[in-house]
mmCIF file of C-alpha atoms in Angstrom:
data_model
loop_
_atom_site.group_PDB
_atom_site.id
_atom_site.type_symbol
_atom_site.label_atom_id
_atom_site.label_comp_id
_atom_site.label_asym_id
_atom_site.label_seq_id
_atom_site.Cartn_x
_atom_site.Cartn_y
_atom_site.Cartn_z
ATOM 1 C CA MET A 1 35.780 -43.115 -46.612
ATOM 2 C CA ALA A 2 31.711 -43.002 -47.040
ATOM 3 C CA SER A 3 31.431 -44.437 -43.316
ATOM 4 C CA SER A 4 34.288 -41.576 -42.021
ATOM 5 C CA SER A 5 32.542 -38.716 -43.810
ATOM 6 C CA ALA A 6 29.226 -40.010 -42.619
ATOM 7 C CA ALA A 7 30.449 -40.149 -39.146
ATOM 8 C CA LEU A 8 32.103 -36.566 -39.551
ATOM 9 C CA ARG A 9 28.269 -35.381 -40.510
ATOM 10 C CA ALA A 10 27.098 -37.189 -37.741
ATOM 11 C CA SER A 11 29.394 -35.610 -34.937
ATOM 12 C CA ARG A 12 28.477 -31.964 -37.202
ATOM 13 C CA ARG A 13 25.164 -32.838 -36.353
ATOM 14 C CA VAL A 14 25.679 -33.768 -32.728
ATOM 15 C CA GLY A 15 27.827 -30.199 -32.031
ATOM 16 C CA TRP A 16 25.037 -28.035 -33.802
ATOM 17 C CA GLY A 17 22.522 -29.639 -31.408
ATOM 18 C CA GLN A 18 24.599 -28.782 -28.071
ATOM 19 C CA ARG A 19 25.427 -25.487 -29.252
ATOM 20 C CA LEU A 20 21.512 -25.101 -30.136
ATOM 21 C CA SER A 21 20.820 -26.301 -26.564
ATOM 22 C CA ARG A 22 23.341 -24.224 -24.938
ATOM 23 C CA TRP A 23 21.962 -21.292 -26.479
ATOM 24 C CA ASP A 24 18.457 -22.227 -25.346
ATOM 25 C CA ILE A 25 19.414 -22.652 -21.974
ATOM 26 C CA LYS A 26 21.089 -19.131 -22.026
ATOM 27 C CA ILE A 27 18.281 -17.018 -24.240
ATOM 28 C CA SER A 28 15.185 -18.285 -23.736
ATOM 29 C CA PRO A 29 14.862 -17.082 -19.962
ATOM 30 C CA TYR A 30 15.311 -13.363 -21.036
ATOM 31 C CA LEU A 31 12.789 -14.110 -24.266
ATOM 32 C CA TYR A 32 10.290 -15.314 -21.912
ATOM 33 C CA ILE A 33 10.429 -12.089 -19.656
ATOM 34 C CA SER A 34 11.371 -9.700 -22.280
ATOM 35 C CA PRO A 35 7.616 -8.915 -23.272
ATOM 36 C CA PHE A 36 7.305 -6.845 -19.793
ATOM 37 C CA PHE A 37 10.241 -4.991 -20.611
ATOM 38 C CA ILE A 38 9.240 -4.017 -24.129
ATOM 39 C CA LEU A 39 6.154 -2.990 -23.088
ATOM 40 C CA PHE A 40 7.377 -0.752 -20.355
ATOM 41 C CA ALA A 41 10.238 0.562 -22.577
ATOM 42 C CA ILE A 42 7.321 1.758 -24.841
ATOM 43 C CA PHE A 43 4.700 2.960 -22.617
ATOM 44 C CA GLY A 44 6.685 3.541 -19.630
ATOM 45 C CA ALA A 45 10.006 4.602 -20.139
ATOM 46 C CA PHE A 46 10.046 6.384 -23.287
ATOM 47 C CA PRO A 47 6.920 8.570 -22.088
ATOM 48 C CA LEU A 48 8.646 9.617 -19.047
ATOM 49 C CA VAL A 49 11.805 10.478 -21.055
ATOM 50 C CA PHE A 50 9.693 12.644 -23.842
ATOM 51 C CA ASN A 51 7.947 14.179 -20.793
ATOM 52 C CA VAL A 52 11.330 15.489 -19.794
ATOM 53 C CA VAL A 53 11.878 16.602 -23.152
ATOM 54 C CA VAL A 54 8.241 18.402 -23.336
ATOM 55 C CA ALA A 55 9.448 20.230 -19.896
ATOM 56 C CA LEU A 56 12.136 21.789 -20.864
ATOM 57 C CA HIS A 57 10.740 23.518 -24.018
ATOM 58 C CA ASP A 58 8.289 26.006 -24.885
ATOM 59 C CA TRP A 59 6.083 23.313 -26.270
ATOM 60 C CA HIS A 60 2.407 23.499 -27.032
ATOM 61 C CA ARG A 61 -0.641 21.487 -28.384
ATOM 62 C CA ARG A 62 -1.378 22.791 -31.790
ATOM 63 C CA ALA A 63 1.908 24.512 -32.679
ATOM 64 C CA GLY A 64 4.291 22.009 -31.387
ATOM 65 C CA MET A 65 7.874 22.203 -30.094
ATOM 66 C CA GLY A 66 9.114 25.402 -29.480
ATOM 67 C CA ASP A 67 12.256 27.075 -28.162
ATOM 68 C CA PHE A 68 14.556 25.360 -25.829
ATOM 69 C CA VAL A 69 13.541 27.534 -22.544
ATOM 70 C CA GLY A 70 15.480 25.082 -19.379
ATOM 71 C CA LEU A 71 13.988 25.504 -16.172
ATOM 72 C CA ASP A 72 11.904 28.633 -17.256
ATOM 73 C CA ASN A 73 8.402 26.158 -17.082
ATOM 74 C CA PHE A 74 9.085 25.106 -13.563
ATOM 75 C CA THR A 75 9.509 28.791 -12.687
ATOM 76 C CA TRP A 76 6.410 29.697 -14.320
ATOM 77 C CA VAL A 77 4.606 27.217 -12.430
ATOM 78 C CA LEU A 78 5.656 27.921 -8.919
ATOM 79 C CA ARG A 79 4.737 31.642 -9.485
ATOM 80 C CA GLN A 80 1.206 30.336 -10.223
ATOM 81 C CA PRO A 81 -1.159 31.103 -7.170
ATOM 82 C CA LEU A 82 -3.862 28.689 -8.735
ATOM 83 C CA PHE A 83 -0.816 25.998 -8.529
ATOM 84 C CA TRP A 84 -1.014 26.481 -4.860
ATOM 85 C CA ARG A 85 -4.169 26.653 -4.323
ATOM 86 C CA SER A 86 -4.776 23.341 -6.423
ATOM 87 C CA LEU A 87 -1.714 21.719 -4.148
ATOM 88 C CA GLU A 88 -3.824 22.837 -0.853
ATOM 89 C CA ASN A 89 -7.031 21.503 -2.474
ATOM 90 C CA THR A 90 -5.521 17.888 -3.183
ATOM 91 C CA PHE A 91 -3.896 17.401 0.452
ATOM 92 C CA SER A 92 -7.348 18.511 1.680
ATOM 93 C CA ILE A 93 -9.467 16.135 -0.509
ATOM 94 C CA PHE A 94 -6.633 13.457 0.445
ATOM 95 C CA LEU A 95 -6.983 13.827 3.909
ATOM 96 C CA TRP A 96 -10.967 13.758 3.955
ATOM 97 C CA GLY A 97 -10.885 10.507 2.152
ATOM 98 C CA ALA A 98 -7.523 8.609 3.451
ATOM 99 C CA ILE A 99 -8.189 9.182 7.237
ATOM 100 C CA PRO A 100 -11.731 7.523 7.468
ATOM 101 C CA GLN A 101 -10.991 5.065 4.748
ATOM 102 C CA LEU A 102 -8.108 3.629 6.591
ATOM 103 C CA VAL A 103 -10.645 3.695 9.676
ATOM 104 C CA LEU A 104 -13.197 1.992 7.865
ATOM 105 C CA ALA A 105 -11.170 -0.575 6.128
ATOM 106 C CA LEU A 106 -9.811 -1.592 9.452
ATOM 107 C CA LEU A 107 -13.082 -2.599 10.934
ATOM 108 C CA ILE A 108 -14.638 -3.931 8.095
ATOM 109 C CA ALA A 109 -11.688 -6.403 7.745
ATOM 110 C CA ALA A 110 -12.082 -6.855 11.330
ATOM 111 C CA ILE A 111 -15.958 -7.746 11.218
ATOM 112 C CA LEU A 112 -15.058 -10.045 8.069
ATOM 113 C CA ASP A 113 -12.342 -11.754 10.119
ATOM 114 C CA GLN A 114 -15.014 -13.144 12.427
ATOM 115 C CA ASN A 115 -17.055 -16.383 11.731
ATOM 116 C CA LEU A 116 -19.938 -15.053 9.611
ATOM 117 C CA ARG A 117 -22.405 -17.139 7.904
ATOM 118 C CA ALA A 118 -21.992 -16.687 4.359
ATOM 119 C CA ARG A 119 -18.916 -14.845 4.847
ATOM 120 C CA THR A 120 -17.697 -15.329 0.998
ATOM 121 C CA PHE A 121 -20.512 -13.564 -0.048
ATOM 122 C CA TRP A 122 -20.040 -10.527 2.421
ATOM 123 C CA ARG A 123 -16.242 -10.443 1.279
ATOM 124 C CA MET A 124 -17.442 -10.243 -2.298
ATOM 125 C CA SER A 125 -19.892 -7.373 -1.922
ATOM 126 C CA VAL A 126 -17.086 -4.841 -0.362
ATOM 127 C CA LEU A 127 -15.283 -5.096 -3.433
ATOM 128 C CA VAL A 128 -18.694 -4.209 -5.742
ATOM 129 C CA PRO A 129 -17.679 -0.252 -5.417
ATOM 130 C CA PHE A 130 -14.316 -0.720 -6.487
ATOM 131 C CA VAL A 131 -15.245 -2.319 -9.593
ATOM 132 C CA VAL A 132 -17.958 0.148 -10.374
ATOM 133 C CA MET A 133 -16.470 2.899 -12.776
ATOM 134 C CA PRO A 134 -15.165 6.036 -11.026
ATOM 135 C CA VAL A 135 -17.229 8.099 -13.699
ATOM 136 C CA ALA A 136 -20.322 6.532 -12.821
ATOM 137 C CA THR A 137 -19.450 7.131 -9.105
ATOM 138 C CA SER A 138 -18.816 10.760 -9.613
ATOM 139 C CA MET A 139 -21.450 11.514 -11.458
ATOM 140 C CA ILE A 140 -24.100 9.498 -8.662
ATOM 141 C CA PHE A 141 -22.502 11.469 -5.933
ATOM 142 C CA GLY A 142 -22.885 14.709 -8.113
ATOM 143 C CA GLN A 143 -26.474 14.071 -8.221
ATOM 144 C CA VAL A 144 -26.651 12.894 -4.015
ATOM 145 C CA PHE A 145 -24.926 16.364 -3.221
ATOM 146 C CA GLY A 146 -26.490 18.384 -5.918
ATOM 147 C CA GLN A 147 -29.311 21.053 -4.510
ATOM 148 C CA PHE A 148 -32.099 18.913 -5.616
ATOM 149 C CA GLY A 149 -30.531 15.612 -4.597
ATOM 150 C CA LEU A 150 -31.031 13.533 -2.024
ATOM 151 C CA LEU A 151 -28.920 15.127 0.736
ATOM 152 C CA VAL A 152 -29.279 18.813 0.498
ATOM 153 C CA PRO A 153 -32.992 19.631 0.805
ATOM 154 C CA ASN A 154 -33.273 17.232 3.892
ATOM 155 C CA LEU A 155 -30.407 19.044 5.495
ATOM 156 C CA GLN A 156 -31.721 22.285 4.576
ATOM 157 C CA ASP A 157 -35.363 21.203 6.185
ATOM 158 C CA LEU A 158 -33.610 20.797 9.235
ATOM 159 C CA GLY A 159 -31.673 24.316 9.388
ATOM 160 C CA LEU A 160 -28.394 23.203 8.147
ATOM 161 C CA LEU A 161 -26.926 24.832 5.301
ATOM 162 C CA THR A 162 -29.578 27.087 4.111
ATOM 163 C CA HIS A 163 -26.701 30.144 3.344
ATOM 164 C CA VAL A 164 -26.572 28.802 -0.220
ATOM 165 C CA GLY A 165 -28.457 27.193 -3.025
ATOM 166 C CA SER A 166 -25.735 24.003 -3.673
ATOM 167 C CA PRO A 167 -23.620 23.836 -0.897
ATOM 168 C CA PHE A 168 -21.552 21.202 -1.549
ATOM 169 C CA PHE A 169 -20.984 22.682 -5.040
ATOM 170 C CA GLN A 170 -20.378 26.231 -3.833
ATOM 171 C CA ASP A 171 -18.723 25.814 -0.269
ATOM 172 C CA ARG A 172 -14.625 24.623 -0.424
ATOM 173 C CA LEU A 173 -14.313 22.786 2.512
ATOM 174 C CA LEU A 174 -18.148 20.902 1.604
ATOM 175 C CA SER A 175 -16.818 20.555 -1.633
ATOM 176 C CA HIS A 176 -13.817 18.663 -0.421
ATOM 177 C CA ILE A 177 -15.532 16.526 1.879
ATOM 178 C CA ALA A 178 -17.823 15.538 -0.749
ATOM 179 C CA ILE A 179 -15.380 14.217 -3.006
ATOM 180 C CA GLY A 180 -13.554 12.669 -0.344
ATOM 181 C CA SER A 181 -16.398 10.622 0.516
ATOM 182 C CA MET A 182 -16.470 9.450 -3.217
ATOM 183 C CA VAL A 183 -13.033 8.160 -2.367
ATOM 184 C CA VAL A 184 -14.214 6.317 0.597
ATOM 185 C CA PHE A 185 -16.940 4.663 -0.969
ATOM 186 C CA ARG A 186 -14.608 3.581 -3.762
ATOM 187 C CA TRP A 187 -11.867 2.183 -2.212
ATOM 188 C CA THR A 188 -12.530 1.308 1.274
ATOM 189 C CA GLY A 189 -13.571 -2.422 0.221
ATOM 190 C CA TYR A 190 -10.383 -2.763 -1.699
ATOM 191 C CA ASN A 191 -8.158 -1.803 1.124
ATOM 192 C CA ALA A 192 -10.182 -4.035 3.688
ATOM 193 C CA LEU A 193 -9.709 -7.308 1.732
ATOM 194 C CA ILE A 194 -5.732 -6.443 1.783
ATOM 195 C CA LEU A 195 -5.800 -5.886 5.700
ATOM 196 C CA LEU A 196 -8.798 -8.618 5.649
ATOM 197 C CA ALA A 197 -5.664 -10.988 4.110
ATOM 198 C CA ALA A 198 -3.284 -10.107 6.949
ATOM 199 C CA MET A 199 -5.502 -10.493 9.773
ATOM 200 C CA GLN A 200 -6.257 -13.866 8.537
ATOM 201 C CA ALA A 201 -2.380 -14.844 8.730
ATOM 202 C CA VAL A 202 -2.185 -13.726 12.504
ATOM 203 C CA PRO A 203 -1.965 -17.181 14.329
ATOM 204 C CA ARG A 204 -4.846 -18.015 16.229
ATOM 205 C CA GLU A 205 -3.196 -19.091 18.901
ATOM 206 C CA LEU A 206 -2.244 -15.311 20.115
ATOM 207 C CA TYR A 207 -6.259 -14.561 20.239
ATOM 208 C CA GLU A 208 -6.739 -18.232 22.438
ATOM 209 C CA ALA A 209 -3.908 -16.839 24.616
ATOM 210 C CA SER A 210 -5.265 -13.345 25.386
ATOM 211 C CA THR A 211 -8.858 -14.716 25.533
ATOM 212 C CA VAL A 212 -7.033 -16.645 28.595
ATOM 213 C CA ASP A 213 -5.655 -13.843 29.975
ATOM 214 C CA GLY A 214 -9.302 -12.125 30.341
ATOM 215 C CA ALA A 215 -8.658 -9.752 27.302
ATOM 216 C CA SER A 216 -11.634 -8.453 25.453
ATOM 217 C CA ARG A 217 -12.297 -8.129 21.552
ATOM 218 C CA ALA A 218 -11.201 -4.443 21.469
ATOM 219 C CA ARG A 219 -7.827 -5.157 23.854
ATOM 220 C CA GLN A 220 -7.258 -8.347 21.126
ATOM 221 C CA PHE A 221 -7.747 -5.898 18.227
ATOM 222 C CA PHE A 222 -5.674 -3.099 19.552
ATOM 223 C CA SER A 223 -2.874 -5.141 21.095
ATOM 224 C CA VAL A 224 -2.682 -8.211 19.006
ATOM 225 C CA THR A 225 -4.342 -7.739 15.516
ATOM 226 C CA ILE A 226 -3.163 -4.347 14.797
ATOM 227 C CA PRO A 227 0.277 -4.926 16.271
ATOM 228 C CA SER A 228 0.354 -8.219 13.770
ATOM 229 C CA ILE A 229 -0.470 -6.537 10.637
ATOM 230 C CA ARG A 230 1.484 -3.499 10.869
ATOM 231 C CA PRO A 231 3.634 -4.122 7.467
ATOM 232 C CA THR A 232 0.605 -4.504 5.789
ATOM 233 C CA MET A 233 -1.128 -1.351 7.217
ATOM 234 C CA ILE A 234 2.446 0.286 5.762
ATOM 235 C CA PHE A 235 1.666 -0.548 2.454
ATOM 236 C CA VAL A 236 -2.114 0.044 2.525
ATOM 237 C CA ILE A 237 -0.448 3.701 3.646
ATOM 238 C CA LEU A 238 1.585 4.236 1.310
ATOM 239 C CA THR A 239 -0.273 2.864 -1.973
ATOM 240 C CA MET A 240 -3.187 5.271 -0.592
ATOM 241 C CA THR A 241 -0.818 8.066 -0.178
ATOM 242 C CA VAL A 242 0.385 7.736 -3.506
ATOM 243 C CA GLY A 243 -2.987 7.019 -5.487
ATOM 244 C CA GLY A 244 -4.943 9.467 -3.107
ATOM 245 C CA LEU A 245 -2.821 12.563 -3.908
ATOM 246 C CA GLN A 246 -3.486 11.998 -7.984
ATOM 247 C CA ILE A 247 -7.154 11.701 -7.521
ATOM 248 C CA PHE A 248 -8.670 13.081 -10.740
ATOM 249 C CA ASP A 249 -12.134 10.936 -12.175
ATOM 250 C CA GLU A 250 -13.885 12.502 -9.212
ATOM 251 C CA VAL A 251 -12.687 15.830 -9.270
ATOM 252 C CA ARG A 252 -13.659 15.811 -13.230
ATOM 253 C CA MET A 253 -16.724 14.948 -13.048
ATOM 254 C CA PHE A 254 -18.216 15.763 -9.646
ATOM 255 C CA ASP A 255 -19.279 18.955 -11.713
ATOM 256 C CA GLY A 256 -18.820 18.466 -15.147
ATOM 257 C CA GLY A 257 -20.989 21.021 -17.358
ATOM 258 C CA GLY A 258 -22.342 22.362 -14.051
ATOM 259 C CA THR A 259 -21.329 25.812 -12.204
ATOM 260 C CA GLY A 260 -17.621 24.429 -12.371
ATOM 261 C CA GLY A 261 -17.865 23.259 -15.931
ATOM 262 C CA GLY A 262 -15.473 20.387 -14.934
ATOM 263 C CA ASN A 263 -12.641 23.043 -14.121
ATOM 264 C CA GLY A 264 -12.779 22.310 -10.369
ATOM 265 C CA GLY A 265 -15.732 24.600 -9.426
ATOM 266 C CA ALA A 266 -16.340 28.429 -10.192
ATOM 267 C CA ASP A 267 -13.755 29.249 -8.014
ATOM 268 C CA ASN A 268 -11.558 26.409 -8.274
ATOM 269 C CA GLN A 269 -13.125 25.341 -5.039
ATOM 270 C CA TRP A 270 -11.779 21.848 -5.799
ATOM 271 C CA THR A 271 -9.161 21.829 -8.496
ATOM 272 C CA THR A 272 -6.613 19.466 -7.593
ATOM 273 C CA VAL A 273 -2.983 19.006 -9.147
ATOM 274 C CA VAL A 274 -3.700 16.694 -11.835
ATOM 275 C CA LEU A 275 -6.909 18.784 -12.910
ATOM 276 C CA TYR A 276 -4.726 21.795 -12.899
ATOM 277 C CA LEU A 277 -2.350 19.969 -14.830
ATOM 278 C CA TYR A 278 -4.946 18.415 -17.119
ATOM 279 C CA ASN A 279 -6.585 22.089 -17.794
ATOM 280 C CA LEU A 280 -3.343 23.530 -18.271
ATOM 281 C CA GLY A 281 -2.210 21.096 -21.096
ATOM 282 C CA PHE A 282 -5.423 19.940 -22.592
ATOM 283 C CA GLY A 283 -8.346 22.062 -21.296
ATOM 284 C CA ASP A 284 -10.377 24.851 -23.724
ATOM 285 C CA TRP A 285 -8.577 27.921 -21.925
ATOM 286 C CA GLN A 286 -4.605 26.993 -21.999
ATOM 287 C CA ASP A 287 -2.613 25.398 -24.493
ATOM 288 C CA ARG A 288 0.989 24.885 -22.556
ATOM 289 C CA LEU A 289 1.942 21.885 -22.427
ATOM 290 C CA GLY A 290 5.623 22.550 -21.630
ATOM 291 C CA GLN A 291 4.318 24.042 -18.484
ATOM 292 C CA ALA A 292 2.383 21.147 -17.861
ATOM 293 C CA ALA A 293 4.978 18.342 -17.822
ATOM 294 C CA ALA A 294 6.769 20.762 -15.476
ATOM 295 C CA VAL A 295 3.534 20.624 -12.833
ATOM 296 C CA GLY A 296 3.713 16.739 -13.633
ATOM 297 C CA TRP A 297 7.268 16.655 -12.430
ATOM 298 C CA ILE A 298 7.512 19.346 -9.665
ATOM 299 C CA PHE A 299 4.090 17.129 -8.024
ATOM 300 C CA ALA A 300 6.003 13.585 -8.787
ATOM 301 C CA GLY A 301 8.498 15.054 -6.619
ATOM 302 C CA ILE A 302 6.186 16.013 -4.005
ATOM 303 C CA ILE A 303 4.545 12.808 -4.011
ATOM 304 C CA GLY A 304 8.047 10.969 -3.907
ATOM 305 C CA LEU A 305 9.170 13.016 -0.693
ATOM 306 C CA LEU A 306 5.786 12.458 0.997
ATOM 307 C CA SER A 307 5.924 8.419 0.416
ATOM 308 C CA LEU A 308 9.390 8.715 1.836
ATOM 309 C CA VAL A 309 8.597 10.519 4.792
ATOM 310 C CA ASN A 310 5.662 8.593 5.261
ATOM 311 C CA PHE A 311 7.522 5.074 5.440
ATOM 312 C CA MET A 312 9.999 6.308 7.486
ATOM 313 C CA LEU A 313 7.582 7.468 10.282
ATOM 314 C CA THR A 314 5.544 4.285 9.759
ATOM 315 C CA ARG A 315 8.831 2.315 9.880
ATOM 316 C CA SER A 316 10.095 4.020 12.821
ATOM 317 C CA ILE A 317 6.441 3.392 14.590
ATOM 318 C CA SER A 318 6.628 -0.086 13.670
ATOM 319 C CA SER A 319 10.557 -0.783 14.675
ATOM 320 C CA SER A 320 10.109 1.182 18.131
ATOM 321 C CA SER A 321 7.232 -0.761 19.320
ATOM 322 C CA THR A 322 8.274 -3.932 18.445
ATOM 323 C CA LYS A 323 11.869 -3.165 19.770
ATOM 324 C CA THR A 324 13.345 -6.088 21.784
ATOM 325 C CA THR A 325 15.964 -6.382 24.134
ATOM 326 C CA ARG A 326 19.140 -8.051 22.812
ATOM 327 C CA VAL A 327 20.868 -10.552 24.924
ATOM 328 C CA SER A 328 24.974 -10.725 25.251
ATOM 329 C CA LYS A 329 26.244 -14.492 24.664
ATOM 330 C CA ALA A 330 27.673 -13.889 28.354
ATOM 331 C CA GLN A 331 24.125 -13.032 29.709
ATOM 332 C CA ARG A 332 23.276 -16.033 27.761
ATOM 333 C CA ASN A 333 25.368 -18.518 28.922
ATOM 334 C CA ALA A 334 24.655 -17.144 32.792
ATOM 335 C CA VAL A 335 21.102 -17.943 32.205
ATOM 336 C CA ILE A 336 21.785 -21.515 31.202
ATOM 337 C CA ALA A 337 24.276 -22.142 33.744
ATOM 338 C CA THR A 338 21.503 -20.925 36.306
ATOM 339 C CA ALA A 339 18.941 -23.305 34.755
ATOM 340 C CA ARG A 340 21.387 -26.245 35.085
ATOM 341 C CA ALA A 341 22.369 -25.667 38.397
ATOM 342 C CA GLY A 342 18.880 -25.436 39.262
ATOM 343 C CA ALA A 343 18.207 -28.689 37.312
ATOM 344 C CA ALA A 344 20.860 -30.463 39.361
ATOM 345 C CA GLU A 345 19.868 -29.329 42.564
ATOM 346 C CA SER A 346 16.281 -30.480 41.775
ATOM 347 C CA ALA A 347 17.863 -34.044 41.006
ATOM 348 C CA ARG A 348 19.585 -34.087 44.213
ATOM 349 C CA LYS A 349 16.389 -33.208 46.113
ATOM 350 C CA ALA A 350 14.567 -36.043 44.198
ATOM 351 C CA ARG A 351 17.059 -38.514 44.781
ATOM 352 C CA GLU A 352 17.335 -37.892 48.693
ATOM 353 C CA ALA A 353 13.644 -38.000 48.863
ATOM 354 C CA GLY A 354 13.334 -41.136 46.428
ATOM 355 C CA VAL A 355 10.822 -39.252 44.419
ATOM 356 C CA PRO A 356 10.256 -41.407 41.026
ATOM 357 C CA THR A 357 11.460 -40.279 37.919
ATOM 358 C CA ILE A 358 11.991 -40.902 34.005
ATOM 359 C CA LEU A 359 15.379 -42.974 34.958
ATOM 360 C CA GLY A 360 13.192 -45.243 37.424
ATOM 361 C CA ARG A 361 12.560 -45.041 41.254
ATOM 362 C CA THR A 362 15.312 -43.174 42.732
ATOM 363 C CA THR A 363 17.059 -44.155 46.438
ATOM 364 C CA THR A 364 17.671 -42.064 49.263
ATOM 365 C CA SER A 365 20.923 -41.420 50.628
ATOM 366 C CA ASP A 366 20.626 -44.354 53.082
ATOM 367 C CA GLU A 367 19.616 -47.083 51.049
ATOM 368 C CA PRO A 368 22.353 -48.933 48.902
ATOM 369 C CA ARG A 369 22.542 -48.317 44.960
ATOM 370 C CA THR A 370 23.075 -50.871 42.824
ATOM 371 C CA ALA A 371 25.867 -50.866 39.972
ATOM 372 C CA HIS A 372 22.935 -50.047 37.584
ATOM 373 C CA ALA A 373 21.550 -46.795 39.375
ATOM 374 C CA VAL A 374 25.011 -45.457 39.470
ATOM 375 C CA GLU A 375 25.273 -45.772 35.671
ATOM 376 C CA LEU A 376 22.091 -43.967 35.174
ATOM 377 C CA GLU A 377 22.741 -41.339 37.644
ATOM 378 C CA GLU A 378 25.926 -40.951 35.784
ATOM 379 C CA GLY A 379 24.414 -40.600 32.530
ATOM 380 C CA ALA A 380 22.119 -38.248 33.648
ATOM 381 C CA ASN A 381 24.795 -35.789 35.019
ATOM 382 C CA ARG A 382 26.549 -36.060 31.954
#
């Protein structure tokens, strides 16, 4: 009796252990990946959902949630001239920063791809501007482009930009160029390393073959390197578009406390959409969180649409430039049959001429053939 009860307890323990093992196999993978989804739900999904609620209400930072207004906040934003001006400024600064950045990143990556001395040092040095705080970068460039900075007095001594005292803070186009130069300074090295990683994966045989064909370094760059790294370039362009349109730190600190007071210039010369959103919801002259949330959703839609168009254009360019001719099965069989017929004709001529082959010395048609030679010939024909 005691032995049977002990056996029953042992079987229960074994069954419980098996159930725990099955639960461990089923549940453990979800537990391992749960931290990411928990953090995303708290800091990603919840703010997005809450932002929708804010955009649909008359919400203020001090008074809190007001009445439900539906799409009135979106209508109010689209009627504001400053929103459209900030949108123009955003695209202008983006173009002044993105195009030179992509060109310089390609050139720097191509140089770093060569056999340089201390190449690890040079590859690390191009990343230094990226690790510098954007606030520090903006303040330094703000001093460089200031009235008494390093650049303006020298240009004015040459007779340039003498119409105003601080041209980079008063002229709209010059302020966009100055802020674009900050973006170029900070992000060029980062994108250059991404492109360099793609260039390192290009087979060296392609360069050797192009060298044999007489291609120069410039020809190799445009005909071998660029087509080979096109997927990585598409990735860089997409990330550059998304990040460049969301510029905030540089424009906020470009003239913080100066003529613009950190609000994008005295006449909103360099006010971007994100800076406009910040001033609208959290600035000293506004308290419109509902309208600021609407600005965020409108701008998110614009960025998504532009990213989609950008992706489709770059993908179509990539597919058209790398388009290959499809060969049907009948054409392939015809080519194979032609090749076999040519090989058989060459073998026949070799036998007639008595040319040595891998099967041994062939005989001419006038020479007697042994049974072994006939056997080898029949095997070769098969």
